[in-house]
Short mmCIF file of C-alpha atoms and ligand atoms in Angstrom, two decimals:
data_model
loop_
_atom_site.label_atom_id
_atom_site.label_comp_id
_atom_site.label_asym_id
_atom_site.label_seq_id
_atom_site.Cartn_x
_atom_site.Cartn_y
_atom_site.Cartn_z
CA MET A 1 118.81 64.96 85.59
CA SER A 2 116.20 63.91 88.16
CA ASN A 3 114.86 60.43 87.42
CA LYS A 4 111.56 61.19 89.14
CA THR A 5 108.47 61.82 87.02
CA VAL A 6 107.59 65.51 86.79
CA VAL A 7 103.93 66.45 86.34
CA MET A 8 102.44 69.92 86.22
CA TYR A 9 98.74 70.65 86.70
CA GLY A 10 97.61 73.96 85.19
CA ALA A 11 95.19 75.72 82.88
CA THR A 12 95.48 77.99 79.85
CA TRP A 13 93.82 80.91 81.68
CA CYS A 14 96.30 80.81 84.60
CA SER A 15 99.21 83.26 84.36
CA TYR A 16 101.15 81.60 87.21
CA CYS A 17 100.95 78.36 85.18
CA ARG A 18 102.36 80.10 82.14
CA ALA A 19 105.22 81.46 84.24
CA LEU A 20 105.99 78.02 85.69
CA LYS A 21 105.90 76.37 82.24
CA LYS A 22 108.33 78.99 80.98
CA LYS A 23 110.69 78.34 83.91
CA LEU A 24 110.56 74.54 83.44
CA ASP A 25 111.14 74.92 79.70
CA SER A 26 114.09 77.24 80.27
CA ILE A 27 115.77 74.67 82.56
CA GLY A 28 115.04 71.92 80.03
CA ILE A 29 112.85 69.79 82.29
CA SER A 30 110.67 67.25 80.53
CA TYR A 31 107.33 67.08 82.27
CA GLN A 32 103.80 65.98 81.69
CA TYR A 33 101.34 68.87 81.52
CA LYS A 34 97.78 68.20 82.71
CA ASP A 35 95.02 70.75 82.07
CA VAL A 36 92.57 70.99 84.97
CA ASP A 37 89.83 72.34 82.69
CA ASP A 38 89.19 68.66 82.10
CA PRO A 39 86.96 67.64 85.06
CA GLY A 40 88.64 64.22 85.28
CA ILE A 41 92.11 65.82 85.55
CA ARG A 42 90.84 68.32 88.10
CA ALA A 43 89.39 65.50 90.23
CA GLU A 44 92.73 63.67 89.94
CA MET A 45 94.63 66.77 91.12
CA ASN A 46 92.16 67.40 93.95
CA ALA A 47 92.49 63.82 95.12
CA LYS A 48 96.30 63.93 95.06
CA THR A 49 96.53 67.29 96.86
CA GLU A 50 93.95 67.13 99.66
CA ASN A 51 91.49 69.14 97.54
CA ASN A 52 93.83 72.00 96.72
CA GLN A 53 92.00 74.53 94.49
CA THR A 54 95.02 76.59 93.40
CA ILE A 55 97.17 76.05 90.34
CA PRO A 56 99.83 75.47 89.18
CA VAL A 57 100.75 72.34 91.10
CA LEU A 58 104.09 70.70 90.39
CA PHE A 59 104.71 67.06 91.25
CA VAL A 60 108.23 65.65 91.37
CA GLY A 61 107.69 61.99 92.11
CA THR A 62 105.18 61.98 94.95
CA ASP A 63 106.21 65.35 96.41
CA TYR A 64 104.24 68.36 95.30
CA TRP A 65 104.27 72.16 95.55
CA ILE A 66 101.56 74.70 94.84
CA ASN A 67 102.94 77.47 92.62
CA PRO A 68 106.58 76.65 93.50
CA GLY A 69 109.08 79.49 93.68
CA GLN A 70 112.60 79.66 92.29
CA GLU A 71 114.16 78.17 95.46
CA ILE A 72 112.13 74.99 95.07
CA LEU A 73 113.00 74.71 91.38
CA ASP A 74 116.67 75.24 92.23
CA ALA A 75 116.53 72.56 94.92
CA GLN A 76 114.75 70.07 92.66
CA PHE A 77 116.45 70.67 89.33
CA SER A 78 119.91 72.19 89.93
CA ASN A 79 121.45 69.10 88.26
CA ASN A 80 119.81 70.21 85.01
CA TYR A 81 121.41 73.63 84.98
CA THR A 82 123.80 74.16 82.08
CA ASP A 83 127.15 75.96 82.24
CA GLU A 84 125.36 78.99 80.79
CA ASP A 85 122.85 78.93 83.66
CA GLU A 86 125.67 78.67 86.18
CA GLN A 87 127.47 81.58 84.57
CA LYS A 88 124.39 83.75 85.05
CA GLY A 89 125.39 83.81 88.70
CA GLU A 90 128.84 85.18 88.01
CA LYS A 91 129.46 88.71 89.10
CA THR A 92 128.75 90.97 86.12
CA LEU A 93 128.28 94.71 85.95
CA HIS A 94 124.93 95.83 84.56
CA ASP A 95 123.87 99.38 83.60
CA VAL A 96 120.52 98.94 85.30
CA ILE A 97 118.86 96.08 87.12
CA MET A 98 115.11 96.44 87.49
CA ILE A 99 113.48 94.44 90.25
CA GLY A 100 110.00 93.12 89.41
CA ALA A 101 108.72 92.71 85.84
CA GLY A 102 105.39 94.50 86.30
CA PRO A 103 104.13 97.34 84.08
CA THR A 104 106.48 99.80 85.88
CA SER A 105 109.75 98.04 85.01
CA LEU A 106 108.57 96.87 81.59
CA ALA A 107 107.70 100.46 80.63
CA ALA A 108 110.99 101.73 82.08
CA ALA A 109 112.86 99.02 80.16
CA VAL A 110 111.32 100.15 76.85
CA TYR A 111 112.90 103.55 77.46
CA THR A 112 116.29 102.43 78.80
CA SER A 113 116.96 99.58 76.37
CA ARG A 114 115.81 101.69 73.40
CA GLU A 115 118.59 104.11 74.35
CA ASP A 116 121.17 101.33 74.55
CA ILE A 117 121.24 101.27 78.34
CA GLU A 118 121.88 97.61 79.08
CA THR A 119 118.84 96.46 81.08
CA LEU A 120 118.21 93.32 83.14
CA ILE A 121 114.85 92.73 84.83
CA PHE A 122 114.39 90.20 87.65
CA GLU A 123 111.00 88.59 88.19
CA LYS A 124 110.26 85.99 90.85
CA GLY A 125 106.61 85.40 89.93
CA VAL A 126 104.54 86.40 86.93
CA ILE A 127 105.79 88.72 84.18
CA GLY A 128 103.28 91.57 84.16
CA GLY A 129 102.77 91.50 87.94
CA LEU A 130 99.30 92.05 89.39
CA ALA A 131 98.13 93.44 86.02
CA ALA A 132 98.76 90.05 84.39
CA ILE A 133 96.47 88.28 86.83
CA THR A 134 93.68 90.85 86.43
CA ASP A 135 90.88 89.61 84.19
CA LYS A 136 90.12 92.78 82.29
CA ILE A 137 91.65 96.24 82.43
CA ASP A 138 89.07 98.79 81.34
CA ASN A 139 90.79 102.05 82.15
CA TYR A 140 94.19 101.73 80.45
CA PRO A 141 94.29 104.46 77.79
CA GLY A 142 94.41 103.37 74.17
CA PHE A 143 92.28 100.23 74.43
CA GLU A 144 88.75 101.49 73.83
CA GLU A 145 87.15 98.10 74.56
CA GLY A 146 89.46 97.33 77.52
CA ILE A 147 92.18 94.67 77.41
CA GLU A 148 92.83 91.41 79.26
CA GLY A 149 95.53 91.85 81.89
CA LEU A 150 97.56 88.96 80.52
CA GLN A 151 97.41 90.39 77.00
CA LEU A 152 98.59 93.83 78.15
CA ALA A 153 101.44 92.21 80.09
CA GLU A 154 102.50 90.26 76.99
CA LYS A 155 102.49 93.38 74.86
CA LEU A 156 104.61 95.29 77.39
CA GLN A 157 107.05 92.38 77.64
CA LYS A 158 107.42 92.00 73.87
CA GLN A 159 107.98 95.73 73.43
CA ALA A 160 110.71 95.82 76.11
CA GLU A 161 112.39 92.70 74.66
CA ARG A 162 112.24 94.12 71.12
CA PHE A 163 114.70 96.81 72.26
CA GLY A 164 116.96 94.28 73.96
CA ALA A 165 115.84 94.22 77.60
CA LYS A 166 116.55 90.84 79.25
CA ILE A 167 114.19 89.24 81.74
CA GLU A 168 115.58 86.78 84.26
CA LEU A 169 113.18 84.53 86.18
CA GLY A 170 114.66 84.66 89.63
CA GLU A 171 114.64 86.58 92.86
CA VAL A 172 116.68 89.45 94.24
CA GLN A 173 117.27 88.55 97.89
CA SER A 174 119.14 91.64 99.11
CA LEU A 175 121.05 94.66 97.84
CA LYS A 176 123.62 97.11 99.16
CA LYS A 177 125.41 100.13 97.73
CA GLU A 178 129.18 99.68 97.81
CA GLY A 179 131.30 102.47 96.34
CA ASP A 180 129.76 103.69 93.06
CA TYR A 181 127.83 100.48 92.40
CA ILE A 182 125.11 98.38 93.97
CA ASN A 183 125.74 94.75 94.84
CA LEU A 184 122.82 92.33 94.67
CA GLN A 185 122.41 88.84 96.08
CA THR A 186 120.08 86.94 93.76
CA THR A 187 118.95 83.38 93.18
CA SER A 188 121.24 83.54 90.13
CA GLY A 189 124.21 84.55 92.28
CA GLU A 190 125.91 87.83 93.09
CA MET A 191 125.51 90.73 90.65
CA THR A 192 126.57 94.34 90.41
CA ALA A 193 124.67 97.24 88.86
CA LYS A 194 125.39 100.89 88.24
CA SER A 195 121.74 101.66 88.95
CA ILE A 196 118.63 99.94 90.28
CA LEU A 197 114.93 100.42 89.69
CA ILE A 198 112.72 99.13 92.50
CA GLY A 199 109.50 98.11 90.78
CA THR A 200 108.23 95.23 92.89
CA GLY A 201 104.73 96.60 93.33
CA SER A 202 102.46 95.22 95.97
CA GLU A 203 100.70 92.02 96.96
CA TRP A 204 97.38 91.15 98.58
CA LYS A 205 97.04 91.69 102.32
CA LYS A 206 96.00 88.77 104.47
CA ILE A 207 92.93 89.13 106.66
CA ASN A 208 94.52 87.20 109.58
CA ILE A 209 91.50 85.32 110.88
CA PRO A 210 91.28 81.70 112.02
CA GLY A 211 91.05 79.32 109.08
CA GLU A 212 92.74 81.64 106.55
CA LYS A 213 96.10 79.88 106.66
CA GLU A 214 94.64 76.41 107.15
CA PHE A 215 92.37 76.59 104.09
CA TYR A 216 94.61 78.74 101.88
CA GLY A 217 94.30 77.41 98.32
CA ARG A 218 91.55 75.02 99.44
CA GLY A 219 88.73 77.54 99.70
CA VAL A 220 90.61 80.73 100.64
CA HIS A 221 91.93 82.74 97.67
CA ASN A 222 93.31 86.10 96.50
CA CYS A 223 93.21 85.67 92.72
CA ALA A 224 89.83 85.57 90.99
CA THR A 225 91.32 85.06 87.51
CA CYS A 226 93.44 82.14 88.71
CA ASP A 227 91.05 80.33 91.02
CA GLY A 228 87.55 81.63 90.17
CA PRO A 229 86.91 78.95 87.49
CA PHE A 230 87.02 76.29 90.23
CA TYR A 231 83.77 77.70 91.64
CA ARG A 232 81.29 77.13 88.80
CA ASP A 233 77.75 77.13 90.23
CA LYS A 234 79.09 77.46 93.78
CA LYS A 235 78.47 80.01 96.52
CA LEU A 236 81.23 82.46 97.41
CA VAL A 237 82.07 85.12 99.97
CA VAL A 238 84.15 88.14 98.93
CA VAL A 239 85.70 90.41 101.58
CA GLY A 240 86.55 94.08 101.02
CA GLY A 241 84.86 97.30 99.94
CA GLY A 242 87.42 98.78 97.52
CA ASN A 243 87.76 98.77 93.73
CA SER A 244 89.50 95.37 93.74
CA SER A 245 86.75 93.67 95.69
CA ALA A 246 84.03 95.17 93.47
CA GLN A 247 85.81 94.38 90.21
CA GLU A 248 86.85 90.86 91.18
CA ALA A 249 83.38 90.02 92.60
CA LEU A 250 81.83 91.04 89.28
CA PHE A 251 84.30 88.78 87.49
CA LEU A 252 83.50 85.89 89.85
CA THR A 253 79.80 86.08 88.92
CA LYS A 254 80.85 84.48 85.60
CA PHE A 255 81.27 81.27 87.60
CA ALA A 256 79.60 81.45 91.01
CA LYS A 257 75.83 81.18 91.41
CA HIS A 258 75.80 83.64 94.32
CA ILE A 259 78.27 85.96 96.06
CA ASP A 260 78.01 87.62 99.47
CA ILE A 261 80.29 90.67 99.69
CA LEU A 262 81.28 91.58 103.26
CA ILE A 263 82.26 95.23 103.82
CA ARG A 264 83.31 96.28 107.31
CA LYS A 265 82.17 99.91 106.90
CA ASP A 266 78.68 101.21 106.04
CA LYS A 267 79.76 102.21 102.54
CA TRP A 268 81.87 101.25 99.54
CA ARG A 269 85.29 102.67 98.81
CA ALA A 270 84.94 101.67 95.13
CA SER A 271 84.13 103.83 92.08
CA ASP A 272 80.50 104.74 91.29
CA VAL A 273 80.66 102.83 87.99
CA LEU A 274 81.53 99.58 89.76
CA ILE A 275 79.01 100.16 92.56
CA ARG A 276 76.25 100.58 89.92
CA GLU A 277 77.30 97.36 88.18
CA ILE A 278 77.20 95.51 91.51
CA LYS A 279 73.71 96.88 92.26
CA ASP A 280 72.51 95.69 88.85
CA ASN A 281 73.87 92.17 89.36
CA ASP A 282 71.30 89.89 90.97
CA LYS A 283 73.93 87.25 91.82
CA ILE A 284 75.51 89.59 94.41
CA THR A 285 74.32 90.52 97.92
CA VAL A 286 76.26 93.29 99.68
CA HIS A 287 76.49 93.24 103.49
CA PHE A 288 77.68 96.51 105.04
CA ASN A 289 78.91 96.78 108.66
CA THR A 290 79.95 93.15 108.31
CA THR A 291 83.23 91.49 109.20
CA ALA A 292 84.53 88.03 108.42
CA ASP A 293 85.70 86.53 111.72
CA GLU A 294 86.43 82.87 111.10
CA ILE A 295 86.63 80.44 108.21
CA ILE A 296 85.21 77.02 108.89
CA GLY A 297 85.75 73.86 106.91
CA GLY A 298 86.82 70.28 107.15
CA GLU A 299 86.65 66.92 105.46
CA VAL A 300 83.71 66.61 103.09
CA ASP A 301 83.58 63.39 101.04
CA GLY A 302 87.24 62.81 101.88
CA MET A 303 88.31 66.30 100.72
CA THR A 304 89.30 69.41 102.69
CA LYS A 305 86.72 72.11 101.95
CA VAL A 306 85.52 75.45 103.27
CA THR A 307 81.90 75.23 104.37
CA LYS A 308 81.12 78.58 105.98
CA VAL A 309 82.40 81.96 107.06
CA ILE A 310 81.34 83.16 110.48
CA GLY A 311 80.89 86.92 110.45
CA THR A 312 79.47 89.74 112.49
CA LYS A 313 76.81 91.95 110.92
CA ASN A 314 75.62 95.01 112.85
CA ASP A 315 77.08 93.47 116.02
CA LYS A 316 75.27 90.14 115.56
CA LYS A 317 76.94 86.85 114.66
CA ILE A 318 75.97 85.55 111.23
CA ASP A 319 76.91 82.41 109.25
CA PHE A 320 77.60 82.65 105.54
CA ILE A 321 77.32 79.18 104.05
CA THR A 322 79.87 79.13 101.25
CA ASP A 323 82.21 77.01 99.13
CA GLY A 324 85.01 79.55 99.18
CA ILE A 325 86.16 82.99 100.26
CA PHE A 326 88.09 85.53 98.16
CA VAL A 327 89.86 88.27 100.13
CA PHE A 328 90.53 91.67 98.52
CA ILE A 329 91.30 94.02 101.39
CA GLY A 330 94.08 96.06 99.87
CA LEU A 331 97.71 95.76 99.02
CA ARG A 332 101.02 95.80 100.84
CA PRO A 333 104.38 96.74 99.31
CA VAL A 334 106.81 93.98 98.37
CA THR A 335 110.08 95.17 99.92
CA GLU A 336 111.52 92.28 101.99
CA TYR A 337 114.73 92.27 99.93
CA LEU A 338 115.40 95.91 100.91
CA LYS A 339 116.07 94.98 104.54
CA GLY A 340 119.58 96.13 105.37
CA SER A 341 119.90 98.18 102.16
CA GLY A 342 119.38 101.54 103.87
CA VAL A 343 116.60 102.50 101.39
CA LYS A 344 114.08 104.62 103.30
CA VAL A 345 110.46 103.47 103.51
CA ASP A 346 107.40 105.14 105.05
CA ASP A 347 105.45 103.88 108.09
CA LYS A 348 103.52 101.44 105.87
CA GLY A 349 106.67 100.10 104.20
CA PHE A 350 106.32 101.94 100.85
CA VAL A 351 109.58 103.30 99.40
CA ILE A 352 110.11 107.05 99.73
CA THR A 353 111.34 108.95 96.63
CA ASP A 354 111.74 112.52 95.49
CA LYS A 355 109.99 113.97 92.44
CA LYS A 356 112.59 112.43 90.13
CA LEU A 357 111.83 109.01 91.66
CA LYS A 358 115.25 108.85 93.36
CA THR A 359 115.41 107.08 96.73
CA ASN A 360 117.70 108.33 99.50
CA ILE A 361 120.51 106.19 98.03
CA GLU A 362 122.17 107.50 94.88
CA GLY A 363 121.66 105.20 91.92
CA ILE A 364 118.60 103.50 93.41
CA PHE A 365 115.28 104.59 91.92
CA CYS A 366 111.74 103.47 92.63
CA ALA A 367 108.43 103.69 90.75
CA GLY A 368 104.95 102.17 90.66
CA ASP A 369 102.78 100.64 93.39
CA VAL A 370 105.70 100.00 95.77
CA ARG A 371 106.39 103.75 95.98
CA SER A 372 105.03 105.88 98.80
CA GLY A 373 102.22 108.02 97.36
CA ALA A 374 101.55 105.81 94.31
CA THR A 375 98.03 105.91 92.89
CA MET A 376 97.91 102.12 92.37
CA GLN A 377 96.83 102.52 88.73
CA ILE A 378 98.49 100.70 85.83
CA ALA A 379 98.57 103.85 83.69
CA SER A 380 100.39 105.70 86.51
CA ALA A 381 102.79 102.79 87.01
CA VAL A 382 103.69 102.87 83.32
CA GLY A 383 104.08 106.67 83.42
CA GLU A 384 106.30 106.46 86.52
CA GLY A 385 108.36 103.74 84.84
CA ALA A 386 109.04 106.07 81.91
CA SER A 387 109.92 108.96 84.25
CA ALA A 388 112.25 106.73 86.29
CA ALA A 389 113.99 105.62 83.07
CA LEU A 390 114.72 109.25 82.20
CA SER A 391 116.16 109.85 85.69
CA ILE A 392 118.27 106.70 85.37
CA ARG A 393 119.60 107.87 81.98
CA GLU A 394 120.58 111.21 83.52
CA TYR A 395 122.26 109.45 86.46
CA LEU A 396 124.22 107.03 84.26
CA GLY A 397 125.29 109.90 81.99
CA ALA A 398 126.80 111.72 84.97
CA LEU A 399 128.48 108.52 86.22
CA LYS A 400 130.46 107.90 83.01
P1 LIG B 1 91.56 99.52 99.03
O1 LIG B 1 92.58 99.84 100.06
O2 LIG B 1 91.06 100.57 98.14
O3 LIG B 1 90.28 98.89 99.76
C1 LIG B 1 90.42 97.88 100.70
C2 LIG B 1 89.07 97.49 101.25
O4 LIG B 1 89.27 96.42 102.17
C3 LIG B 1 88.38 98.59 102.01
O5 LIG B 1 86.97 98.41 101.92
C4 LIG B 1 88.85 98.32 103.45
O6 LIG B 1 87.95 98.77 104.43
C5 LIG B 1 88.82 96.82 103.45
N1 LIG B 1 89.70 96.26 104.47
C6 LIG B 1 91.00 96.56 104.74
N2 LIG B 1 91.48 95.78 105.74
C7 LIG B 1 90.46 94.97 106.10
C8 LIG B 1 90.32 93.94 107.05
N3 LIG B 1 91.35 93.57 107.83
N4 LIG B 1 89.12 93.32 107.16
C9 LIG B 1 88.10 93.67 106.35
N5 LIG B 1 88.15 94.62 105.42
C10 LIG B 1 89.33 95.27 105.29
O7 LIG B 1 92.20 98.29 98.26
P2 LIG B 1 91.93 97.73 96.79
O8 LIG B 1 92.74 96.51 96.68
O9 LIG B 1 90.50 97.63 96.50
O10 LIG B 1 92.56 98.82 95.84
C11 LIG B 1 93.95 99.18 95.95
C12 LIG B 1 94.22 100.33 95.01
O11 LIG B 1 94.11 99.88 93.65
C13 LIG B 1 93.20 101.47 95.16
O12 LIG B 1 93.89 102.67 94.99
C14 LIG B 1 92.23 101.22 94.04
O13 LIG B 1 91.56 102.38 93.61
C15 LIG B 1 93.14 100.64 92.96
N6 LIG B 1 92.38 99.78 92.03
C16 LIG B 1 91.86 100.37 90.93
C17 LIG B 1 91.10 99.64 90.03
C18 LIG B 1 90.49 100.33 88.87
O14 LIG B 1 90.76 101.50 88.66
N7 LIG B 1 89.67 99.70 88.07
C19 LIG B 1 90.88 98.19 90.21
C20 LIG B 1 91.46 97.67 91.41
C21 LIG B 1 92.18 98.46 92.27
P3 LIG B 1 88.00 100.29 105.00
O15 LIG B 1 87.40 101.15 103.94
O16 LIG B 1 87.20 100.16 106.25
O17 LIG B 1 89.45 100.57 105.27
#
């Protein structure tokens, strides 16, 4: 047991915070939870973290981490692990291991576990994936008024768990087919599975301009639901001309007093419905033919802050005075752990499958946003998850 004081800063609306709380609780760490919705607590966190504007923040003594991953928790708290935790790492044979607990795997797990196929899902971040950190999902069939992303994620999780699927908060680091089975290296140790579902989805692309790295979490963000509430009555810049940028900018108007959207082309790539809503919103100004070139900031009242974005509009330099910048310029597949596995990916890194969602390696299936040709829609991800589960059932049946 660490004798250092453990403090977590978070908020009820933050799904990453919920995930971290769950991990700390599962290891049995006693910690003080501080809600940053209280302005005094937020000021305290800002002061202790050089004005970081991203939660959760975990303090162990005087060291702190923003949204710490499993490796950090392992390094800090391994003394707290019980025999049962240690045993999780022992080599065991699973019917199917699903990687990533987004809508794809959760839907697949409803099908597999309901048919008594023993199912283990690994998640390194938030259960529900990108859907869980989306404010409102308006186009998922069956919810006539729309549904909050977090709520949909919870429903999917509960349904999968009702049939016996197990979710492990940890990371798959690599995998390799050996003989009939697939061996996985994970943060819980080595594991073996008869079949695998790759369902790791995608994550936000970085814009790669000066200042992005330096001010990340302190004025540069990718998650409106998580970090938007820090910008009440502030000015913001949003970059991107797709559905995500339009939808998230509309959400950010709940907090910000004005938003400049920078789109590098002369038109949107978003749906007409969203474009109309943007036009009707007098808090938003859209700048076409405009790029974000550099993020500027520095010490303001002893805190690190973003102060402006230097852009180019119609070939002329332009300054956007702002308190923060949210970047929504598309998604990239999460596939690092597939390096060395032999699973084929396309030129953009998305996993190639056939119509039955089989990869080139027998026993390894893939579905959802990480798959080459995916439509990047939650309803499709759920549908693909169900289809993949049926293919897995067929494969396991033939293996017996
Ligand atoms: P998209 O790829 O659709 O759009 C990305 C936007 O960012 C484009 O305007 C693109 O410009 C721009 N962009 C890309 N790279 C850069 C860069 N380096 N600098 C500046 N701008 C850049 O991504 P989204 O995240 O918006 O959407 C991903 C998928 O998810 C889509 O299929 C979308 O339809 C779907 N989605 C659906 C939703 C819904 O149905 N409600 C909600 C959110 C997402 P350019 O056009 O010049 O390439």
